[in-house]
């Protein structure tokens, strides 16, 4: 488990360090152009997006309640920041209803200057909501319109797939190539493979399977 690994690391690498010293951040990464392309979420440097940074725990944000960083939420924020700093891999948060899973991701995105797109899943979710389909444009012509996920892929937004284990199997199958090492999404209707923008990140939340009705193990 992660706790066992952390105990071993602390006993060998951090034997003489107190908690504040272990939380001391490393030197700010260099981006090649400016060294201001990262945001510090202690003790991790996370890549900055195109928006202005907003910290809900310190500022009043219209339409948002003030974010209270309790001890448990600060611990979870650190764990989430570690996952984001580790690389561009998908992150799954599992926990009980109203535990703050989605809000925590939105809070971190706001601090890191990224736009967030949230997709709510249910048993009737259609894969076209994700990838898009043909429809009439403003001129009355039939053309392919990108779905929510494809637009986020192209623009570099952070995406939250809420209640992932409620989604139908065909939706999960369509995400397979995006979730593995390929990190790409195939659009069969137009025979196009979409590679994600460098800023794109994929998150998912779910309640434990078996404890809540309709949730299936992934």
PDB file of C-alpha atoms in Angstrom:
ATOM      1  CA  UNK A   1       0.000   0.000   0.000  1.00  0.00           C
ATOM      2  CA  UNK A   2       1.006   3.632  -0.356  1.00  0.00           C
ATOM      3  CA  UNK A   3       1.236   4.033   3.432  1.00  0.00           C
ATOM      4  CA  UNK A   4       3.713   1.141   3.682  1.00  0.00           C
ATOM      5  CA  UNK A   5       5.855   2.636   0.906  1.00  0.00           C
ATOM      6  CA  UNK A   6       5.806   6.049   2.580  1.00  0.00           C
ATOM      7  CA  UNK A   7       6.914   4.545   5.903  1.00  0.00           C
ATOM      8  CA  UNK A   8       9.871   2.865   4.199  1.00  0.00           C
ATOM      9  CA  UNK A   9      10.842   6.053   2.366  1.00  0.00           C
ATOM     10  CA  UNK A  10      10.615   8.143   5.538  1.00  0.00           C
ATOM     11  CA  UNK A  11      12.699   5.653   7.504  1.00  0.00           C
ATOM     12  CA  UNK A  12      15.497   5.633   4.913  1.00  0.00           C
ATOM     13  CA  UNK A  13      15.381   9.020   3.156  1.00  0.00           C
ATOM     14  CA  UNK A  14      13.729  11.384   5.617  1.00  0.00           C
ATOM     15  CA  UNK A  15      15.019  10.032   8.911  1.00  0.00           C
ATOM     16  CA  UNK A  16      16.298  13.397  10.118  1.00  0.00           C
ATOM     17  CA  UNK A  17      13.735  15.625   8.434  1.00  0.00           C
ATOM     18  CA  UNK A  18      10.741  17.142  10.194  1.00  0.00           C
ATOM     19  CA  UNK A  19       7.373  17.462   8.335  1.00  0.00           C
ATOM     20  CA  UNK A  20       7.970  21.089   7.285  1.00  0.00           C
ATOM     21  CA  UNK A  21      11.319  20.163   5.754  1.00  0.00           C
ATOM     22  CA  UNK A  22       9.760  17.251   3.862  1.00  0.00           C
ATOM     23  CA  UNK A  23       7.170  19.691   2.459  1.00  0.00           C
ATOM     24  CA  UNK A  24       9.810  22.122   1.230  1.00  0.00           C
ATOM     25  CA  UNK A  25       9.314  22.468  -2.561  1.00  0.00           C
ATOM     26  CA  UNK A  26      12.146  21.882  -5.021  1.00  0.00           C
ATOM     27  CA  UNK A  27      13.449  24.603  -7.316  1.00  0.00           C
ATOM     28  CA  UNK A  28      10.918  26.036  -9.762  1.00  0.00           C
ATOM     29  CA  UNK A  29      11.093  24.128 -13.083  1.00  0.00           C
ATOM     30  CA  UNK A  30      12.353  25.927 -16.156  1.00  0.00           C
ATOM     31  CA  UNK A  31       9.908  26.037 -19.059  1.00  0.00           C
ATOM     32  CA  UNK A  32      12.406  27.094 -21.726  1.00  0.00           C
ATOM     33  CA  UNK A  33      10.845  30.555 -22.205  1.00  0.00           C
ATOM     34  CA  UNK A  34       9.874  31.781 -18.755  1.00  0.00           C
ATOM     35  CA  UNK A  35      10.082  30.226 -15.328  1.00  0.00           C
ATOM     36  CA  UNK A  36       6.595  31.470 -14.495  1.00  0.00           C
ATOM     37  CA  UNK A  37       4.755  28.630 -16.281  1.00  0.00           C
ATOM     38  CA  UNK A  38       4.220  26.685 -13.060  1.00  0.00           C
ATOM     39  CA  UNK A  39       2.046  27.093  -9.972  1.00  0.00           C
ATOM     40  CA  UNK A  40       3.179  25.928  -6.543  1.00  0.00           C
ATOM     41  CA  UNK A  41       0.735  23.683  -4.701  1.00  0.00           C
ATOM     42  CA  UNK A  42       3.047  22.644  -1.891  1.00  0.00           C
ATOM     43  CA  UNK A  43       5.252  20.841  -2.289  1.00  0.00           C
ATOM     44  CA  UNK A  44       4.619  20.285  -6.017  1.00  0.00           C
ATOM     45  CA  UNK A  45       5.097  22.549  -9.030  1.00  0.00           C
ATOM     46  CA  UNK A  46       2.168  22.092 -11.427  1.00  0.00           C
ATOM     47  CA  UNK A  47       2.016  23.325 -14.996  1.00  0.00           C
ATOM     48  CA  UNK A  48       0.065  26.552 -15.371  1.00  0.00           C
ATOM     49  CA  UNK A  49      -2.851  27.012 -17.778  1.00  0.00           C
ATOM     50  CA  UNK A  50      -3.958  30.073 -19.785  1.00  0.00           C
ATOM     51  CA  UNK A  51      -6.391  31.542 -17.218  1.00  0.00           C
ATOM     52  CA  UNK A  52      -5.730  33.728 -14.177  1.00  0.00           C
ATOM     53  CA  UNK A  53      -5.139  31.815 -10.928  1.00  0.00           C
ATOM     54  CA  UNK A  54      -7.956  31.892  -8.363  1.00  0.00           C
ATOM     55  CA  UNK A  55      -7.703  30.373  -4.889  1.00  0.00           C
ATOM     56  CA  UNK A  56     -11.213  29.735  -3.525  1.00  0.00           C
ATOM     57  CA  UNK A  57      -9.801  29.263  -0.030  1.00  0.00           C
ATOM     58  CA  UNK A  58      -8.566  32.868   0.054  1.00  0.00           C
ATOM     59  CA  UNK A  59     -10.809  34.824  -2.324  1.00  0.00           C
ATOM     60  CA  UNK A  60     -14.566  35.269  -2.704  1.00  0.00           C
ATOM     61  CA  UNK A  61     -15.472  33.846  -6.100  1.00  0.00           C
ATOM     62  CA  UNK A  62     -18.920  34.638  -7.589  1.00  0.00           C
ATOM     63  CA  UNK A  63     -21.035  31.488  -7.715  1.00  0.00           C
ATOM     64  CA  UNK A  64     -18.602  29.536  -5.544  1.00  0.00           C
ATOM     65  CA  UNK A  65     -18.643  28.904  -1.815  1.00  0.00           C
ATOM     66  CA  UNK A  66     -15.405  29.548   0.039  1.00  0.00           C
ATOM     67  CA  UNK A  67     -13.292  26.408  -0.041  1.00  0.00           C
ATOM     68  CA  UNK A  68     -12.281  25.307   3.451  1.00  0.00           C
ATOM     69  CA  UNK A  69      -9.039  23.349   3.483  1.00  0.00           C
ATOM     70  CA  UNK A  70      -9.620  21.029   6.416  1.00  0.00           C
ATOM     71  CA  UNK A  71      -6.890  18.617   7.496  1.00  0.00           C
ATOM     72  CA  UNK A  72      -8.381  15.750   5.484  1.00  0.00           C
ATOM     73  CA  UNK A  73      -9.000  17.942   2.440  1.00  0.00           C
ATOM     74  CA  UNK A  74      -5.440  19.306   2.576  1.00  0.00           C
ATOM     75  CA  UNK A  75      -4.180  15.721   2.681  1.00  0.00           C
ATOM     76  CA  UNK A  76      -6.306  14.790  -0.341  1.00  0.00           C
ATOM     77  CA  UNK A  77      -5.193  17.937  -2.189  1.00  0.00           C
ATOM     78  CA  UNK A  78      -1.585  16.909  -1.686  1.00  0.00           C
ATOM     79  CA  UNK A  79      -2.319  13.417  -3.018  1.00  0.00           C
ATOM     80  CA  UNK A  80      -4.145  14.821  -6.053  1.00  0.00           C
ATOM     81  CA  UNK A  81      -1.349  17.336  -6.736  1.00  0.00           C
ATOM     82  CA  UNK A  82       1.196  14.511  -6.584  1.00  0.00           C
ATOM     83  CA  UNK A  83      -0.773  12.569  -9.192  1.00  0.00           C
ATOM     84  CA  UNK A  84      -0.997  15.613 -11.486  1.00  0.00           C
ATOM     85  CA  UNK A  85       2.718  16.372 -11.084  1.00  0.00           C
ATOM     86  CA  UNK A  86       3.638  12.753 -11.904  1.00  0.00           C
ATOM     87  CA  UNK A  87       2.591  13.038 -15.547  1.00  0.00           C
ATOM     88  CA  UNK A  88      -0.321  13.405 -17.979  1.00  0.00           C
ATOM     89  CA  UNK A  89      -2.061  10.217 -16.859  1.00  0.00           C
ATOM     90  CA  UNK A  90      -5.763   9.830 -15.993  1.00  0.00           C
ATOM     91  CA  UNK A  91      -6.675  10.154 -12.318  1.00  0.00           C
ATOM     92  CA  UNK A  92      -9.591   8.332 -10.647  1.00  0.00           C
ATOM     93  CA  UNK A  93     -11.052   9.533  -7.346  1.00  0.00           C
ATOM     94  CA  UNK A  94     -13.320   7.077  -5.542  1.00  0.00           C
ATOM     95  CA  UNK A  95     -15.248   7.828  -2.378  1.00  0.00           C
ATOM     96  CA  UNK A  96     -18.680   8.261  -0.825  1.00  0.00           C
ATOM     97  CA  UNK A  97     -21.271  10.755  -2.030  1.00  0.00           C
ATOM     98  CA  UNK A  98     -20.601  14.402  -1.075  1.00  0.00           C
ATOM     99  CA  UNK A  99     -17.004  13.718  -0.042  1.00  0.00           C
ATOM    100  CA  UNK A 100     -15.782  16.615  -2.216  1.00  0.00           C
ATOM    101  CA  UNK A 101     -14.151  14.629  -5.033  1.00  0.00           C
ATOM    102  CA  UNK A 102     -15.343  16.829  -7.896  1.00  0.00           C
ATOM    103  CA  UNK A 103     -14.928  20.060  -5.936  1.00  0.00           C
ATOM    104  CA  UNK A 104     -11.332  19.187  -5.090  1.00  0.00           C
ATOM    105  CA  UNK A 105     -10.463  18.777  -8.785  1.00  0.00           C
ATOM    106  CA  UNK A 106     -12.229  22.039  -9.668  1.00  0.00           C
ATOM    107  CA  UNK A 107     -10.361  23.825  -6.881  1.00  0.00           C
ATOM    108  CA  UNK A 108      -6.976  22.558  -8.072  1.00  0.00           C
ATOM    109  CA  UNK A 109      -7.811  23.487 -11.674  1.00  0.00           C
ATOM    110  CA  UNK A 110      -8.735  27.006 -10.553  1.00  0.00           C
ATOM    111  CA  UNK A 111      -5.434  27.424  -8.709  1.00  0.00           C
ATOM    112  CA  UNK A 112      -3.541  26.082 -11.738  1.00  0.00           C
ATOM    113  CA  UNK A 113      -5.371  28.360 -14.215  1.00  0.00           C
ATOM    114  CA  UNK A 114      -7.127  25.626 -16.219  1.00  0.00           C
ATOM    115  CA  UNK A 115     -10.680  25.550 -17.513  1.00  0.00           C
ATOM    116  CA  UNK A 116     -12.729  22.589 -16.289  1.00  0.00           C
ATOM    117  CA  UNK A 117     -15.351  20.635 -18.246  1.00  0.00           C
ATOM    118  CA  UNK A 118     -17.612  18.346 -16.224  1.00  0.00           C
ATOM    119  CA  UNK A 119     -19.492  15.405 -17.786  1.00  0.00           C
ATOM    120  CA  UNK A 120     -22.150  13.691 -15.673  1.00  0.00           C
ATOM    121  CA  UNK A 121     -22.579  10.005 -16.454  1.00  0.00           C
ATOM    122  CA  UNK A 122     -25.671   7.853 -16.020  1.00  0.00           C
ATOM    123  CA  UNK A 123     -26.997   4.607 -17.441  1.00  0.00           C
ATOM    124  CA  UNK A 124     -28.408   6.406 -20.508  1.00  0.00           C
ATOM    125  CA  UNK A 125     -25.279   8.415 -21.373  1.00  0.00           C
ATOM    126  CA  UNK A 126     -24.735   8.353 -25.151  1.00  0.00           C
ATOM    127  CA  UNK A 127     -21.224   8.038 -26.568  1.00  0.00           C
ATOM    128  CA  UNK A 128     -22.094  10.863 -29.001  1.00  0.00           C
ATOM    129  CA  UNK A 129     -22.210  13.261 -26.029  1.00  0.00           C
ATOM    130  CA  UNK A 130     -18.498  12.503 -25.638  1.00  0.00           C
ATOM    131  CA  UNK A 131     -17.199  12.339 -29.202  1.00  0.00           C
ATOM    132  CA  UNK A 132     -19.892  14.144 -31.234  1.00  0.00           C
ATOM    133  CA  UNK A 133     -21.808  13.340 -34.397  1.00  0.00           C
ATOM    134  CA  UNK A 134     -23.342  14.752 -37.554  1.00  0.00           C
ATOM    135  CA  UNK A 135     -25.849  17.572 -37.241  1.00  0.00           C
ATOM    136  CA  UNK A 136     -26.976  20.665 -39.153  1.00  0.00           C
ATOM    137  CA  UNK A 137     -24.768  23.729 -38.873  1.00  0.00           C
ATOM    138  CA  UNK A 138     -25.861  27.385 -39.008  1.00  0.00           C
ATOM    139  CA  UNK A 139     -26.041  27.205 -42.810  1.00  0.00           C
ATOM    140  CA  UNK A 140     -28.263  24.132 -42.798  1.00  0.00           C
ATOM    141  CA  UNK A 141     -25.488  21.856 -44.025  1.00  0.00           C
ATOM    142  CA  UNK A 142     -24.846  18.491 -42.423  1.00  0.00           C
ATOM    143  CA  UNK A 143     -21.434  18.418 -40.755  1.00  0.00           C
ATOM    144  CA  UNK A 144     -19.650  16.677 -37.911  1.00  0.00           C
ATOM    145  CA  UNK A 145     -19.845  18.544 -34.606  1.00  0.00           C
ATOM    146  CA  UNK A 146     -17.280  17.766 -31.906  1.00  0.00           C
ATOM    147  CA  UNK A 147     -18.612  16.383 -28.638  1.00  0.00           C
ATOM    148  CA  UNK A 148     -17.757  17.714 -25.172  1.00  0.00           C
ATOM    149  CA  UNK A 149     -14.715  15.508 -24.699  1.00  0.00           C
ATOM    150  CA  UNK A 150     -13.292  16.137 -28.183  1.00  0.00           C
ATOM    151  CA  UNK A 151     -13.555  19.919 -27.747  1.00  0.00           C
ATOM    152  CA  UNK A 152     -11.712  19.654 -24.425  1.00  0.00           C
ATOM    153  CA  UNK A 153      -9.037  17.467 -26.037  1.00  0.00           C
ATOM    154  CA  UNK A 154      -8.388  20.022 -28.750  1.00  0.00           C
ATOM    155  CA  UNK A 155      -8.425  23.054 -26.426  1.00  0.00           C
ATOM    156  CA  UNK A 156      -6.455  21.628 -23.497  1.00  0.00           C
ATOM    157  CA  UNK A 157      -9.135  21.737 -20.810  1.00  0.00           C
ATOM    158  CA  UNK A 158      -9.311  19.588 -17.707  1.00  0.00           C
ATOM    159  CA  UNK A 159     -12.176  17.084 -17.931  1.00  0.00           C
ATOM    160  CA  UNK A 160     -14.044  15.483 -15.017  1.00  0.00           C
ATOM    161  CA  UNK A 161     -16.043  12.344 -15.791  1.00  0.00           C
ATOM    162  CA  UNK A 162     -18.470  12.209 -12.873  1.00  0.00           C
ATOM    163  CA  UNK A 163     -19.987   8.881 -11.793  1.00  0.00           C
ATOM    164  CA  UNK A 164     -17.803   6.975 -14.247  1.00  0.00           C
ATOM    165  CA  UNK A 165     -18.977   3.539 -13.121  1.00  0.00           C
ATOM    166  CA  UNK A 166     -22.544   4.476 -14.065  1.00  0.00           C
ATOM    167  CA  UNK A 167     -21.594   4.974 -17.727  1.00  0.00           C
ATOM    168  CA  UNK A 168     -22.661   2.298 -20.250  1.00  0.00           C
ATOM    169  CA  UNK A 169     -20.003  -0.153 -21.459  1.00  0.00           C
ATOM    170  CA  UNK A 170     -19.919   1.381 -24.976  1.00  0.00           C
ATOM    171  CA  UNK A 171     -18.865   4.725 -23.457  1.00  0.00           C
ATOM    172  CA  UNK A 172     -16.066   3.070 -21.482  1.00  0.00           C
ATOM    173  CA  UNK A 173     -14.911   1.175 -24.572  1.00  0.00           C
ATOM    174  CA  UNK A 174     -14.734   4.418 -26.562  1.00  0.00           C
ATOM    175  CA  UNK A 175     -12.392   5.832 -23.882  1.00  0.00           C
ATOM    176  CA  UNK A 176      -9.969   2.895 -23.919  1.00  0.00           C
ATOM    177  CA  UNK A 177      -7.356   4.428 -26.228  1.00  0.00           C
ATOM    178  CA  UNK A 178      -7.478   7.709 -24.343  1.00  0.00           C
ATOM    179  CA  UNK A 179      -6.914   5.970 -21.010  1.00  0.00           C
ATOM    180  CA  UNK A 180      -3.944   3.850 -22.084  1.00  0.00           C
ATOM    181  CA  UNK A 181      -0.440   4.890 -23.124  1.00  0.00           C
ATOM    182  CA  UNK A 182      -1.587   5.988 -26.596  1.00  0.00           C
ATOM    183  CA  UNK A 183      -3.514   8.955 -25.150  1.00  0.00           C
ATOM    184  CA  UNK A 184      -5.589   9.432 -28.277  1.00  0.00           C
ATOM    185  CA  UNK A 185      -9.263   9.324 -29.220  1.00  0.00           C
ATOM    186  CA  UNK A 186     -10.488   7.803 -32.466  1.00  0.00           C
ATOM    187  CA  UNK A 187     -13.527   9.336 -34.195  1.00  0.00           C
ATOM    188  CA  UNK A 188     -14.916   6.600 -36.474  1.00  0.00           C
ATOM    189  CA  UNK A 189     -17.503   8.861 -38.138  1.00  0.00           C
ATOM    190  CA  UNK A 190     -14.795  10.999 -39.750  1.00  0.00           C
ATOM    191  CA  UNK A 191     -11.864   8.548 -39.504  1.00  0.00           C
ATOM    192  CA  UNK A 192      -9.777  10.953 -37.403  1.00  0.00           C
ATOM    193  CA  UNK A 193      -7.511  10.266 -34.455  1.00  0.00           C
ATOM    194  CA  UNK A 194      -7.393  13.203 -32.021  1.00  0.00           C
ATOM    195  CA  UNK A 195      -4.227  13.739 -30.009  1.00  0.00           C
ATOM    196  CA  UNK A 196      -4.727  15.723 -26.797  1.00  0.00           C
ATOM    197  CA  UNK A 197      -3.497  19.281 -26.287  1.00  0.00           C
ATOM    198  CA  UNK A 198      -0.473  19.363 -23.908  1.00  0.00           C
ATOM    199  CA  UNK A 199      -2.617  20.959 -21.167  1.00  0.00           C
ATOM    200  CA  UNK A 200      -5.364  18.334 -21.363  1.00  0.00           C
ATOM    201  CA  UNK A 201      -5.929  16.272 -18.220  1.00  0.00           C
ATOM    202  CA  UNK A 202      -8.568  13.605 -17.581  1.00  0.00           C
ATOM    203  CA  UNK A 203     -10.101  12.955 -14.174  1.00  0.00           C
ATOM    204  CA  UNK A 204     -12.930  10.655 -13.127  1.00  0.00           C
ATOM    205  CA  UNK A 205     -14.955  10.289  -9.937  1.00  0.00           C
ATOM    206  CA  UNK A 206     -17.140   7.484  -8.720  1.00  0.00           C
ATOM    207  CA  UNK A 207     -18.780   5.944  -5.670  1.00  0.00           C
ATOM    208  CA  UNK A 208     -17.601   2.480  -4.589  1.00  0.00           C
ATOM    209  CA  UNK A 209     -19.252  -0.327  -6.548  1.00  0.00           C
ATOM    210  CA  UNK A 210     -21.533  -2.519  -4.443  1.00  0.00           C
ATOM    211  CA  UNK A 211     -22.141   0.182  -1.850  1.00  0.00           C
ATOM    212  CA  UNK A 212     -24.366   2.227  -4.180  1.00  0.00           C
ATOM    213  CA  UNK A 213     -27.037   1.016  -6.586  1.00  0.00           C
ATOM    214  CA  UNK A 214     -26.154   0.673 -10.263  1.00  0.00           C
ATOM    215  CA  UNK A 215     -22.407   1.131  -9.835  1.00  0.00           C
ATOM    216  CA  UNK A 216     -20.326  -1.513 -11.564  1.00  0.00           C
ATOM    217  CA  UNK A 217     -16.680  -2.403 -10.950  1.00  0.00           C
ATOM    218  CA  UNK A 218     -14.342  -1.055 -13.639  1.00  0.00           C
TER     219      UNK A 218
END
